[in-house]
Amino acid sequence: DDRRSNHNYGFLGELLRKIILCPLLNQKFPKLSDAAFVEMWAHNRPHASGHQMHFDSDDEGRGGVRNPIISTILYVSAGKSGFANVDTKNVNVVERSTGGPSLVTNQKLSDTRLATRGWLAHPKPHRLVAFDGRYLHGVVPGKGVQEGRRVTLMFAFWQDIRIRNEKGPGS
């Protein structure tokens, strides 16, 4: 299987290979080893910019909803590194990052009730967050005013997905 060989796929290829072969992710998501395609996109957003809650879906859900095996978020940068805010009341050092946390819920589109759980993942350079591709998720806007940008790469791992060469959404 070419995905498991030692071919040189460049930086992104090697990163994706490490994700696919990660024992912890394969234990949590057994179908990850069936992934044959990876969809990638990036965000470069200012501190106060969030991202609406949404479900990842092939072709924006047109023709029926199909979700990836898993979706991932890789935090490339989180703004000003090394900046800390000292809480003088509790003498704690609170690390600050640009942008709000990602919010992942356990709600699927097919559910008849709202989510019962949610997880926040705060931006931290090189942090990888992986979750069931069927789950509702988004980004909470950062609070207040702060310089810097929240840069993320997202990867959706698919068993099968149609490659579209048309113009417009989903292409």
Coordinates of N, CA and C in Angstrom, one line a residue:
D1 N 0.9 -1.2 0.0 CA 0.0 0.0 0.0 C 0.9 1.2 0.0
D2 N 0.7 2.1 -1.0 CA 1.6 3.3 -1.1 C 1.5 4.2 0.1
R3 N 0.4 4.3 0.8 CA 0.3 5.2 1.9 C 1.2 4.8 3.1
R4 N 1.6 3.6 3.1 CA 2.4 3.1 4.2 C 3.9 2.9 3.9
S5 N 4.2 3.2 2.6 CA 5.6 3.1 2.2 C 6.4 4.3 2.6
N6 N 7.7 4.2 2.4 CA 8.6 5.3 2.7 C 8.9 6.2 1.6
H7 N 8.0 6.4 0.6 CA 8.2 7.3 -0.5 C 8.3 8.7 0.1
N8 N 9.0 9.6 -0.6 CA 9.1 11.0 -0.2 C 7.9 11.8 -0.7
Y9 N 7.0 12.1 0.2 CA 5.8 12.9 -0.2 C 5.9 14.4 0.2
G10 N 7.1 14.8 0.6 CA 7.2 16.2 1.0 C 6.7 16.4 2.4
F11 N 6.7 17.6 2.9 CA 6.3 17.9 4.3 C 4.9 17.6 4.6
L12 N 3.9 18.0 3.7 CA 2.5 17.8 4.0 C 2.2 16.3 3.9
G13 N 2.8 15.6 2.9 CA 2.6 14.2 2.7 C 3.1 13.4 3.9
E14 N 4.2 13.8 4.4 CA 4.8 13.1 5.6 C 3.9 13.4 6.9
L15 N 3.4 14.6 7.0 CA 2.5 14.9 8.1 C 1.3 14.1 8.0
L16 N 0.7 14.0 6.9 CA -0.6 13.2 6.7 C -0.3 11.7 6.9
R17 N 0.8 11.3 6.5 CA 1.2 9.9 6.7 C 1.3 9.6 8.2
K18 N 1.9 10.5 9.0 CA 2.0 10.3 10.4 C 0.7 10.3 11.1
I19 N -0.2 11.2 10.6 CA -1.6 11.2 11.2 C -2.3 9.9 10.9
I20 N -2.2 9.4 9.7 CA -2.9 8.1 9.3 C -2.3 7.0 10.1
L21 N -1.0 7.0 10.3 CA -0.4 5.8 11.0 C -0.3 6.0 12.5
C22 N -0.8 7.1 13.1 CA -0.8 7.3 14.5 C -1.6 6.2 15.3
P23 N -0.9 5.5 16.2 CA -1.6 4.4 16.9 C -2.8 4.9 17.7
L24 N -2.6 6.0 18.4 CA -3.7 6.6 19.2 C -4.9 6.9 18.4
L25 N -4.7 7.6 17.2 CA -5.8 7.9 16.3 C -6.5 6.7 15.7
N26 N -5.7 5.7 15.4 CA -6.2 4.4 14.8 C -7.0 3.7 15.9
Q27 N -6.6 3.8 17.1 CA -7.4 3.1 18.2 C -8.7 3.8 18.4
K28 N -8.7 5.1 18.4 CA -10.0 5.9 18.6 C -10.8 5.9 17.3
F29 N -10.2 5.9 16.1 CA -11.0 5.9 14.9 C -10.5 4.8 14.0
P30 N -11.0 3.5 14.2 CA -10.5 2.4 13.5 C -10.6 2.5 11.9
K31 N -11.6 3.3 11.4 CA -11.7 3.4 10.0 C -10.7 4.3 9.4
L32 N -9.9 5.0 10.2 CA -8.9 5.9 9.6 C -8.0 5.2 8.7
S33 N -7.7 3.9 8.9 CA -6.8 3.2 8.0 C -7.4 3.0 6.6
D34 N -8.7 3.2 6.5 CA -9.4 3.1 5.2 C -9.3 4.4 4.4
A35 N -8.8 5.4 5.0 CA -8.7 6.7 4.3 C -7.9 6.6 3.0
A36 N -8.4 7.0 1.9 CA -7.7 7.0 0.6 C -7.6 8.4 0.1
F37 N -8.3 9.4 0.7 CA -8.3 10.8 0.2 C -8.2 11.7 1.4
V38 N -7.5 12.9 1.2 CA -7.5 13.9 2.3 C -7.8 15.2 1.6
E39 N -8.8 15.9 2.2 CA -9.2 17.3 1.8 C -8.5 18.2 2.7
M40 N -7.9 19.3 2.2 CA -7.2 20.3 3.0 C -7.7 21.7 2.8
W41 N -7.8 22.5 3.8 CA -8.0 23.9 3.7 C -7.4 24.6 4.8
A42 N -7.3 25.9 4.7 CA -6.5 26.7 5.7 C -7.4 28.0 6.1
H43 N -7.1 28.4 7.3 CA -7.7 29.7 7.8 C -6.6 30.6 8.3
N44 N -6.7 31.9 8.1 CA -5.7 32.8 8.6 C -6.6 34.0 9.1
R45 N -6.9 34.0 10.4 CA -8.0 34.9 10.9 C -7.5 35.8 12.0
P46 N -8.0 37.0 12.1 CA -7.7 37.9 13.2 C -8.3 37.4 14.5
H47 N -7.8 37.9 15.6 CA -8.2 37.5 16.9 C -9.7 37.4 17.1
A48 N -10.5 38.4 16.8 CA -11.9 38.4 17.1 C -12.8 37.7 16.1
S49 N -12.2 37.0 15.1 CA -12.9 36.3 14.1 C -13.1 34.9 14.5
G50 N -14.3 34.4 14.6 CA -14.6 33.0 14.8 C -15.0 32.3 13.5
H51 N -15.6 31.2 13.6 CA -16.1 30.5 12.4 C -17.4 29.8 12.8
Q52 N -18.4 29.9 12.0 CA -19.7 29.4 12.3 C -19.7 27.9 12.6
M53 N -20.7 27.5 13.4 CA -20.8 26.1 13.7 C -21.3 25.4 12.4
H54 N -20.7 24.2 12.1 CA -21.0 23.5 10.9 C -20.6 22.1 10.9
F55 N -21.1 21.3 10.0 CA -20.8 19.9 9.8 C -19.9 19.8 8.5
D56 N -18.8 19.1 8.6 CA -18.0 18.9 7.4 C -18.8 17.9 6.5
S57 N -18.9 18.2 5.2 CA -19.7 17.4 4.3 C -19.1 17.5 2.9
D58 N -19.2 16.4 2.2 CA -18.8 16.4 0.8 C -19.7 17.3 0.0
D59 N -19.1 18.1 -0.9 CA -19.9 19.0 -1.8 C -20.9 19.9 -1.1
E60 N -20.5 20.4 0.1 CA -21.4 21.3 0.9 C -22.7 20.7 1.2
G61 N -22.9 19.3 1.2 CA -24.1 18.7 1.5 C -25.1 18.5 0.3
R62 N -24.7 19.0 -0.8 CA -25.6 18.9 -2.0 C -25.7 17.4 -2.4
G63 N -27.0 17.0 -2.6 CA -27.2 15.6 -3.0 C -27.1 14.6 -1.8
G64 N -27.2 15.1 -0.6 CA -27.1 14.3 0.6 C -25.8 14.5 1.3
V65 N -25.9 14.4 2.6 CA -24.7 14.7 3.5 C -23.9 13.4 3.6
R66 N -22.6 13.6 3.3 CA -21.6 12.6 3.5 C -20.4 13.2 4.3
N67 N -20.1 12.6 5.4 CA -19.0 13.2 6.3 C -17.7 12.4 6.2
P68 N -16.6 13.1 6.5 CA -15.3 12.4 6.5 C -15.2 11.4 7.6
I69 N -14.2 10.5 7.6 CA -14.0 9.6 8.7 C -13.6 10.4 9.9
I70 N -12.6 11.2 9.8 CA -12.2 12.2 10.8 C -11.9 13.5 10.2
S71 N -12.1 14.5 11.0 CA -11.6 15.9 10.7 C -10.6 16.3 11.7
T72 N -9.6 17.1 11.2 CA -8.5 17.5 12.1 C -8.3 19.0 12.0
I73 N -7.7 19.6 13.0 CA -7.3 21.0 13.0 C -5.8 21.0 13.5
L74 N -5.0 21.6 12.7 CA -3.6 21.7 13.1 C -3.3 23.2 13.3
Y75 N -3.0 23.6 14.5 CA -2.7 25.0 14.8 C -1.3 25.3 14.4
V76 N -1.2 26.1 13.3 CA 0.1 26.5 12.8 C 0.8 27.6 13.6
S77 N 0.0 28.6 13.9 CA 0.4 29.7 14.8 C -0.7 30.2 15.6
A78 N -0.4 30.8 16.7 CA -1.5 31.3 17.6 C -1.2 32.7 18.0
G79 N -0.6 33.5 17.1 CA -0.4 34.9 17.4 C 0.9 35.1 18.1
K80 N 0.9 36.0 19.1 CA 2.2 36.4 19.8 C 2.6 35.3 20.7
S81 N 3.7 34.6 20.3 CA 4.2 33.5 21.2 C 5.0 34.1 22.3
G82 N 4.9 33.5 23.5 CA 5.7 34.0 24.6 C 5.1 35.1 25.4
F83 N 3.9 35.7 24.9 CA 3.3 36.7 25.7 C 2.5 36.1 26.8
A84 N 2.6 36.6 28.0 CA 1.9 36.0 29.1 C 1.2 37.1 29.9
N85 N 0.1 36.8 30.5 CA -0.6 37.7 31.3 C -0.5 37.2 32.8
V86 N 0.0 38.0 33.7 CA 0.1 37.6 35.1 C -1.1 38.0 35.8
D87 N -1.8 37.0 36.5 CA -2.9 37.2 37.3 C -2.4 37.4 38.7
T88 N -2.4 38.7 39.1 CA -1.7 39.0 40.4 C -2.5 38.5 41.6
K89 N -3.8 38.3 41.5 CA -4.6 37.8 42.6 C -4.3 36.4 42.9
N90 N -4.1 35.5 41.9 CA -3.8 34.1 42.1 C -2.4 33.8 41.8
V91 N -1.6 34.7 41.4 CA -0.2 34.5 41.1 C 0.0 33.4 40.1
N92 N -0.9 33.3 39.1 CA -0.8 32.3 38.0 C -0.4 33.0 36.7
V93 N 0.4 32.4 35.9 CA 0.7 32.9 34.6 C -0.3 32.3 33.6
V94 N -1.0 33.1 32.9 CA -2.0 32.7 31.9 C -1.4 32.9 30.5
E95 N -1.2 31.9 29.8 CA -0.7 32.0 28.4 C -1.8 32.6 27.5
R96 N -1.5 33.6 26.7 CA -2.5 34.1 25.8 C -2.2 33.7 24.3
S97 N -3.2 33.5 23.6 CA -3.1 33.1 22.2 C -4.0 34.0 21.4
T98 N -3.8 34.0 20.1 CA -4.7 34.8 19.2 C -5.8 33.9 18.8
G99 N -7.0 34.4 18.8 CA -8.2 33.7 18.4 C -8.8 32.9 19.5
G100 N -10.0 32.6 19.4 CA -10.7 31.8 20.4 C -10.5 30.3 20.2
P101 N -11.0 29.5 21.1 CA -10.9 28.1 20.9 C -11.8 27.5 19.9
S102 N -11.4 26.3 19.4 CA -12.3 25.5 18.5 C -13.2 24.8 19.5
L103 N -14.5 24.7 19.1 CA -15.5 24.0 19.8 C -16.0 22.8 19.0
V104 N -15.9 21.6 19.6 CA -16.4 20.4 18.9 C -17.4 19.8 19.9
T105 N -18.6 19.5 19.3 CA -19.7 19.0 20.1 C -19.8 17.5 19.7
N106 N -20.7 16.8 20.4 CA -21.0 15.4 20.0 C -22.3 15.3 19.2
Q107 N -22.8 16.4 18.6 CA -24.0 16.5 17.8 C -23.7 16.1 16.4
K108 N -24.5 15.2 15.9 CA -24.5 14.8 14.5 C -25.7 15.4 13.8
L109 N -25.6 15.5 12.5 CA -26.8 16.1 11.7 C -28.0 15.2 11.9
S110 N -27.8 13.9 12.0 CA -28.9 12.9 12.1 C -29.6 12.9 13.5
D111 N -28.9 13.5 14.5 CA -29.5 13.5 15.8 C -30.8 14.3 15.9
T112 N -31.7 13.9 16.8 CA -33.0 14.5 17.0 C -32.9 15.5 18.2
R113 N -31.8 15.5 18.9 CA -31.6 16.4 20.1 C -30.3 17.1 19.9
L114 N -30.2 18.2 20.7 CA -29.0 19.0 20.7 C -27.8 18.2 21.3
A115 N -26.6 18.7 21.1 CA -25.4 18.1 21.7 C -25.5 18.0 23.2
T116 N -25.0 17.0 23.8 CA -24.9 16.8 25.2 C -23.5 17.0 25.8
R117 N -22.5 17.1 24.9 CA -21.2 17.4 25.3 C -20.5 18.3 24.3
G118 N -19.5 19.0 24.8 CA -18.7 19.9 23.9 C -17.3 20.0 24.5
W119 N -16.3 20.1 23.6 CA -14.9 20.2 24.0 C -14.3 21.5 23.4
L120 N -13.5 22.2 24.1 CA -12.8 23.4 23.7 C -11.4 23.0 23.5
A121 N -10.8 23.4 22.4 CA -9.4 23.3 22.1 C -8.8 24.6 21.8
H122 N -8.0 25.1 22.8 CA -7.4 26.5 22.6 C -6.2 26.4 21.7
P123 N -6.0 27.5 20.9 CA -4.9 27.6 19.9 C -3.6 27.5 20.6
K124 N -2.8 26.6 20.1 CA -1.4 26.4 20.6 C -0.6 25.9 19.4
P125 N 0.5 26.6 19.0 CA 1.2 26.1 17.8 C 1.6 24.6 17.9
H126 N 1.4 23.9 16.8 CA 1.7 22.5 16.6 C 0.7 21.6 17.3
R127 N -0.4 22.1 17.8 CA -1.4 21.2 18.4 C -2.3 20.7 17.3
L128 N -2.5 19.3 17.4 CA -3.4 18.7 16.4 C -4.6 18.2 17.2
V129 N -5.8 18.6 16.7 CA -7.1 18.2 17.3 C -7.7 17.3 16.2
A130 N -8.2 16.1 16.6 CA -8.9 15.1 15.7 C -10.2 14.8 16.3
F131 N -11.2 14.7 15.5 CA -12.6 14.4 16.0 C -13.4 13.7 14.9
D132 N -14.4 13.0 15.3 CA -15.3 12.3 14.4 C -15.8 13.3 13.4
G133 N -15.7 13.0 12.1 CA -16.0 13.9 11.0 C -17.5 14.2 10.9
R134 N -18.4 13.5 11.7 CA -19.8 13.8 11.7 C -20.2 14.9 12.7
Y135 N -19.3 15.3 13.5 CA -19.6 16.2 14.7 C -19.7 17.7 14.3
L136 N -20.7 18.3 14.9 CA -20.8 19.8 14.7 C -19.7 20.5 15.4
H137 N -19.1 21.5 14.7 CA -17.9 22.2 15.3 C -17.8 23.6 14.7
G138 N -17.0 24.4 15.3 CA -16.8 25.8 14.9 C -15.7 26.4 15.7
V139 N -15.5 27.7 15.6 CA -14.5 28.5 16.4 C -15.2 29.6 17.1
V140 N -14.9 29.7 18.4 CA -15.4 30.8 19.2 C -14.5 32.0 19.0
P141 N -15.1 33.2 18.7 CA -14.3 34.4 18.5 C -13.4 34.7 19.7
G142 N -12.2 35.3 19.5 CA -11.4 35.7 20.6 C -12.0 36.9 21.3
K143 N -11.7 37.0 22.6 CA -12.3 38.1 23.4 C -11.4 39.3 23.4
G144 N -11.9 40.5 23.3 CA -11.1 41.7 23.3 C -10.4 42.0 22.1
V145 N -9.4 42.9 22.2 CA -8.6 43.3 21.1 C -7.2 42.8 21.3
Q146 N -6.6 42.2 20.2 CA -5.3 41.6 20.3 C -4.7 41.5 18.9
E147 N -3.4 41.7 18.8 CA -2.7 41.6 17.6 C -2.4 40.1 17.3
G148 N -2.0 39.9 16.0 CA -1.7 38.5 15.6 C -2.8 37.9 14.9
R149 N -2.5 36.7 14.4 CA -3.5 35.9 13.6 C -3.5 34.5 14.0
R150 N -4.6 33.9 13.9 CA -4.8 32.4 14.2 C -4.8 31.7 12.9
V151 N -3.7 30.9 12.7 CA -3.5 30.2 11.4 C -3.7 28.7 11.7
T152 N -4.6 28.1 10.9 CA -4.8 26.7 11.1 C -4.9 26.0 9.7
L153 N -4.5 24.7 9.7 CA -4.7 23.9 8.6 C -5.7 22.8 9.0
M154 N -6.7 22.5 8.2 CA -7.6 21.5 8.5 C -7.5 20.4 7.4
F155 N -7.6 19.2 7.9 CA -7.5 18.0 7.1 C -8.7 17.1 7.4
A156 N -9.5 16.7 6.3 CA -10.6 15.8 6.4 C -10.1 14.5 5.7
F157 N -10.2 13.4 6.4 CA -9.8 12.1 5.9 C -11.0 11.3 5.4
W158 N -11.0 11.0 4.1 CA -12.2 10.3 3.5 C -11.8 9.0 3.0
Q159 N -12.8 8.0 3.1 CA -12.6 6.7 2.4 C -12.8 6.9 0.9
D160 N -13.8 7.8 0.6 CA -14.0 8.0 -0.9 C -14.6 9.4 -1.0
I161 N -14.2 10.1 -2.0 CA -14.8 11.5 -2.2 C -14.6 11.7 -3.7
R162 N -15.6 12.4 -4.3 CA -15.6 12.7 -5.7 C -14.7 14.0 -5.9
I163 N -13.8 13.9 -6.8 CA -13.0 15.0 -7.2 C -13.7 15.8 -8.3
R164 N -14.0 17.1 -8.0 CA -14.7 17.9 -8.9 C -13.9 19.0 -9.5
N165 N -14.0 19.1 -10.8 CA -13.2 20.1 -11.6 C -14.1 21.3 -12.1
E166 N -15.3 21.4 -11.5 CA -16.1 22.5 -11.9 C -15.7 23.8 -11.2
K167 N -16.5 24.8 -11.5 CA -16.3 26.1 -10.8 C -17.3 26.2 -9.7
G168 N -17.0 26.9 -8.6 CA -18.0 27.1 -7.6 C -17.7 26.3 -6.3
P169 N -18.6 26.4 -5.3 CA -18.5 25.7 -4.0 C -18.4 24.2 -4.2
G170 N -17.5 23.6 -3.5 CA -17.4 22.1 -3.5 C -16.4 21.7 -4.6
S171 N -15.9 22.6 -5.4 CA -15.0 22.2 -6.5 C -13.5 22.2 -6.0

